[in-house]
Every structure is written in C-alpha cells, then in structure tokens.
XYZ file of C-alpha atoms in Angstrom:
233
model
C 0.009 -0.006 0.024
C 1.392 3.343 -1.067
C 1.448 6.574 0.764
C -1.151 7.957 -1.589
C -3.452 4.962 -0.917
C -3.049 5.259 2.816
C -4.018 8.847 2.708
C -6.638 8.847 -0.005
C -7.871 12.292 -1.154
C -10.982 12.643 -3.245
C -10.030 13.056 -6.958
C -11.942 16.299 -7.308
C -10.089 17.694 -4.376
C -6.760 16.668 -5.747
C -7.533 18.316 -9.098
C -8.662 21.472 -7.241
C -5.468 21.586 -5.203
C -3.291 21.137 -8.296
C -5.022 23.798 -10.225
C -5.087 26.265 -7.338
C -1.375 25.583 -6.798
C -0.705 26.464 -10.467
C -2.819 29.659 -10.300
C -1.217 30.948 -7.148
C 2.376 29.916 -8.065
C 2.313 31.392 -11.595
C 0.335 34.482 -10.708
C 3.110 35.394 -8.178
C 5.906 34.194 -10.387
C 4.838 36.120 -13.481
C 4.297 39.316 -11.427
C 7.733 38.910 -9.759
C 9.634 38.019 -12.877
C 8.136 40.940 -14.874
C 8.893 43.378 -12.160
C 12.434 42.248 -11.709
C 13.361 41.933 -15.434
C 11.069 44.205 -17.437
C 9.782 46.803 -15.047
C 6.434 45.148 -14.994
C 6.055 45.237 -18.850
C 4.488 42.021 -19.998
C 5.770 42.410 -23.453
C 9.200 41.591 -22.027
C 8.127 37.963 -22.091
C 8.265 38.127 -25.887
C 12.039 38.569 -25.862
C 11.844 40.837 -28.932
C 15.275 41.618 -30.391
C 14.950 44.300 -33.168
C 11.213 44.910 -33.916
C 11.486 48.707 -33.958
C 14.547 48.708 -36.182
C 13.729 46.060 -38.796
C 9.933 45.787 -38.420
C 8.360 49.191 -37.617
C 4.925 47.952 -38.312
C 5.311 45.417 -35.470
C 6.347 48.052 -32.966
C 4.088 50.192 -30.678
C 5.016 52.673 -27.931
C 5.740 50.839 -24.729
C 6.841 47.542 -26.357
C 9.764 46.126 -24.465
C 12.754 45.572 -26.813
C 15.914 43.706 -25.924
C 19.445 44.489 -27.098
C 20.121 40.979 -28.282
C 18.654 38.981 -31.185
C 15.571 37.801 -29.381
C 14.123 34.380 -28.878
C 11.641 32.043 -30.507
C 8.662 33.545 -28.751
C 8.983 36.756 -30.780
C 7.827 34.978 -33.912
C 4.521 34.143 -32.168
C 4.124 37.866 -31.594
C 4.921 38.774 -35.203
C 2.331 36.252 -36.519
C -0.256 37.274 -33.957
C -0.124 40.989 -34.985
C -0.219 40.124 -38.656
C -1.737 36.627 -38.945
C -2.647 36.980 -42.662
C 0.694 38.594 -43.451
C -0.913 41.630 -45.063
C 1.625 44.023 -43.619
C 4.635 41.793 -44.502
C 5.784 41.826 -40.923
C 6.849 38.171 -41.002
C 9.228 38.656 -43.943
C 11.219 41.401 -42.278
C 11.823 39.212 -39.184
C 13.859 36.580 -40.953
C 11.785 33.739 -39.616
C 11.366 30.556 -41.679
C 8.027 29.741 -43.272
C 7.778 26.611 -41.113
C 6.795 28.802 -38.139
C 3.368 29.342 -39.841
C 2.884 25.656 -39.302
C 2.573 26.540 -35.611
C -0.436 28.785 -36.188
C -2.694 27.748 -33.345
C -1.024 29.676 -30.541
C -0.526 33.086 -32.342
C -3.869 32.839 -34.094
C -5.677 32.477 -30.769
C -3.962 35.612 -29.674
C -4.769 37.428 -32.924
C -8.475 36.576 -32.530
C -8.616 37.578 -28.849
C -6.765 40.811 -29.299
C -9.299 41.970 -31.978
C -6.609 43.754 -33.926
C -5.193 45.697 -30.920
C -1.451 45.190 -31.073
C -0.766 46.262 -27.457
C -3.076 43.430 -26.203
C -1.167 40.663 -27.907
C 1.785 40.276 -25.383
C -0.614 39.835 -22.390
C -2.905 37.594 -24.367
C -0.061 35.249 -25.471
C 1.055 35.043 -21.855
C -2.447 34.266 -20.710
C -2.990 31.549 -23.289
C 0.246 29.866 -22.214
C -0.771 30.195 -18.554
C -4.131 28.506 -19.445
C -2.218 25.827 -21.303
C -0.185 25.107 -18.091
C -3.411 24.550 -16.178
C -4.969 22.460 -18.987
C -1.887 20.158 -19.062
C -1.982 19.882 -15.261
C -5.698 19.093 -15.240
C -5.324 16.196 -17.718
C -2.099 14.921 -16.212
C -3.977 14.818 -12.843
C -6.780 12.843 -14.380
C -4.350 10.494 -16.166
C -2.327 9.980 -13.015
C -5.575 9.109 -11.088
C -6.517 6.583 -13.798
C -3.120 4.816 -14.105
C -1.475 5.364 -10.703
C -4.401 5.614 -8.301
C -3.699 9.225 -7.389
C -3.646 12.571 -9.125
C -0.633 14.208 -7.690
C 1.497 13.815 -10.802
C -0.364 16.833 -12.163
C 1.963 18.944 -10.012
C 4.771 17.941 -12.402
C 3.129 20.039 -15.148
C 3.030 22.979 -12.784
C 6.561 22.897 -11.333
C 8.603 21.468 -14.163
C 11.633 23.572 -15.205
C 10.577 23.399 -18.770
C 7.213 24.901 -17.842
C 8.966 27.871 -16.388
C 11.201 28.384 -19.340
C 8.452 28.091 -21.968
C 6.122 30.466 -20.020
C 8.726 33.169 -19.565
C 9.754 33.032 -23.278
C 6.308 32.754 -24.869
C 7.114 29.574 -26.886
C 4.607 27.049 -28.239
C 5.731 24.128 -26.166
C 3.087 24.592 -23.423
C 0.206 24.703 -25.878
C 1.142 21.692 -27.957
C 2.265 19.554 -24.942
C -0.992 20.249 -23.008
C -3.030 19.339 -25.998
C -0.938 16.127 -26.415
C -1.591 15.186 -22.745
C -5.341 15.755 -23.278
C -5.219 13.592 -26.478
C -3.408 10.732 -24.718
C -5.863 10.901 -21.767
C -8.811 10.326 -24.041
C -6.843 7.760 -26.063
C -5.466 5.598 -23.216
C -7.731 6.266 -20.303
C -11.050 6.706 -22.029
C -10.449 4.734 -25.264
C -12.245 7.621 -26.992
C -10.615 7.798 -30.465
C -12.680 10.656 -31.847
C -11.901 12.897 -28.903
C -8.221 11.892 -28.938
C -8.069 12.700 -32.648
C -9.394 16.196 -32.072
C -6.946 16.972 -29.346
C -4.057 15.511 -31.297
C -5.016 17.500 -34.398
C -5.027 20.696 -32.355
C -1.597 19.835 -30.974
C -0.199 19.461 -34.501
C -1.461 22.947 -35.246
C 0.450 24.230 -32.251
C 3.657 22.477 -33.140
C 4.709 19.822 -35.609
C 6.762 17.974 -33.048
C 3.436 16.382 -31.974
C 3.510 14.321 -35.151
C 5.988 11.581 -34.021
C 4.026 10.829 -30.817
C 0.793 10.585 -32.763
C 2.432 8.317 -35.374
C 3.783 6.092 -32.595
C 0.197 5.725 -31.229
C -1.038 4.749 -34.739
C 1.778 2.210 -35.134
C 0.913 0.738 -31.742
C -2.712 0.235 -32.834
C -1.548 -1.512 -35.992
C 1.287 -3.602 -34.526
C -0.007 -4.490 -31.075
C -3.702 -4.261 -31.242
C -4.041 -5.194 -34.955
C -6.606 -2.451 -35.403
C -6.267 -0.525 -38.649
C -9.631 1.119 -37.805
C -8.351 2.684 -34.690
C -5.114 3.712 -36.293
C -7.028 5.582 -39.007
C -8.161 8.014 -36.381
C -4.617 9.271 -36.112
C-alpha cells in the first residue's frame, strides 16, 4: 500500500489543489519575474530583439525591446499581430516559413486581441498560462486513472521546462498540454474521436506532436491489430 493509498484524497479535491497551486504559483511568479526583469512590462516575455529597427509595423509605444537578437517567442508575436501577413511583418523578421505551421497559438492571440497590437503580449502570456493549467488538469486525471492518485499533475506545474516556456512565450506549453489531453482520451477513455481532435489541435500548435501521434497509430496496428483505430490518427 502506497502513501497515496493510505491517505486517500477525493479526486476532485486533488484536481482542485493542483489547479489552485498552479494559479497561485504562476500569478506570483509572473508578477515577480516581470517586475524584476522588465519593469512590470508584460511584453518583455516576448524577448523581442529588433522589432522597432527592422519591423516598424510590429512596434508600438511601450513595447519592451531587448538588445540581443531575441528568442523563438518573438515569432509568435509577429504572426499574432499580422496573422494573414498583409503588412509583410513576417518577412522582415527573417523567420522561416515553417513557423506558420505553428499557427494555433498566435492565431488564438490574434483573434482575442481583436486587432489591438498592445493586447497581444498579455494575451499570449495568458494563453500559455491556461495551457499550463490544462496540461496539469489532464495529467492529474491520467495519474488518477493509471497510478491511483492525481498528484502527478503537480509535475506540469513545477517542471523547469514549464517555467522556461512560459517566460519566453514559446509554443511548447500549448502543444504539450493538447498532447496530454489527447493521450488521456486515447489511453484512459479509449475515446478515439476525442483523442483525434486533441491530437489535431496539438499538431497545429507544433509539428513535433506528429512523431508521438504516429507512434500511437503504429501501436494500434502492430500491437492491437486495429487499422480502424489507427485511421483516427
């Protein structure tokens, strides 16, 4: 009998504790990180390198610019402020076309910002924050199903990779949380249509989801001898 079995906590309470831990921790962490590094300016999380110099259409007063060359998260911003590439912002950034494959994250910000450029940094950060909670929620449910407790959801909250991705506005949090949701419906619920929907969304967030989905399809073919199930993927 494990420690978790000896001190059984209702699954709903475990889920609530995990999510509250995530909300409290990251609300404080984001506020503290922004104050110490960017003077409280949330656009600092974009790690923009040279938007004002090379891409004046992507710049607005108050946008936090760094002196270095920036980081991957800046391309999510460029796509979000010009999702249909009407202003040609993306060309001046030097980003490869493959970044438009990762359209889900910046497109969500583009729609929620309703064309207001100054809203985009905060919305990108909020979407990533929600992705952390989504991943934690489904990891909690998966952990309860397979391990008998849901505390593994805390890993999604406090993992170092989560901190890095959140503070640099990359796509990892969105695609990984969608993948976790997909595998929950696939492995725990045996719900292939739902799993396929979550997996499809994860691919739109980042193409690195494809190998894991392909592995699931191969497993259905090789181990379960089910081409029908594999076709969902």
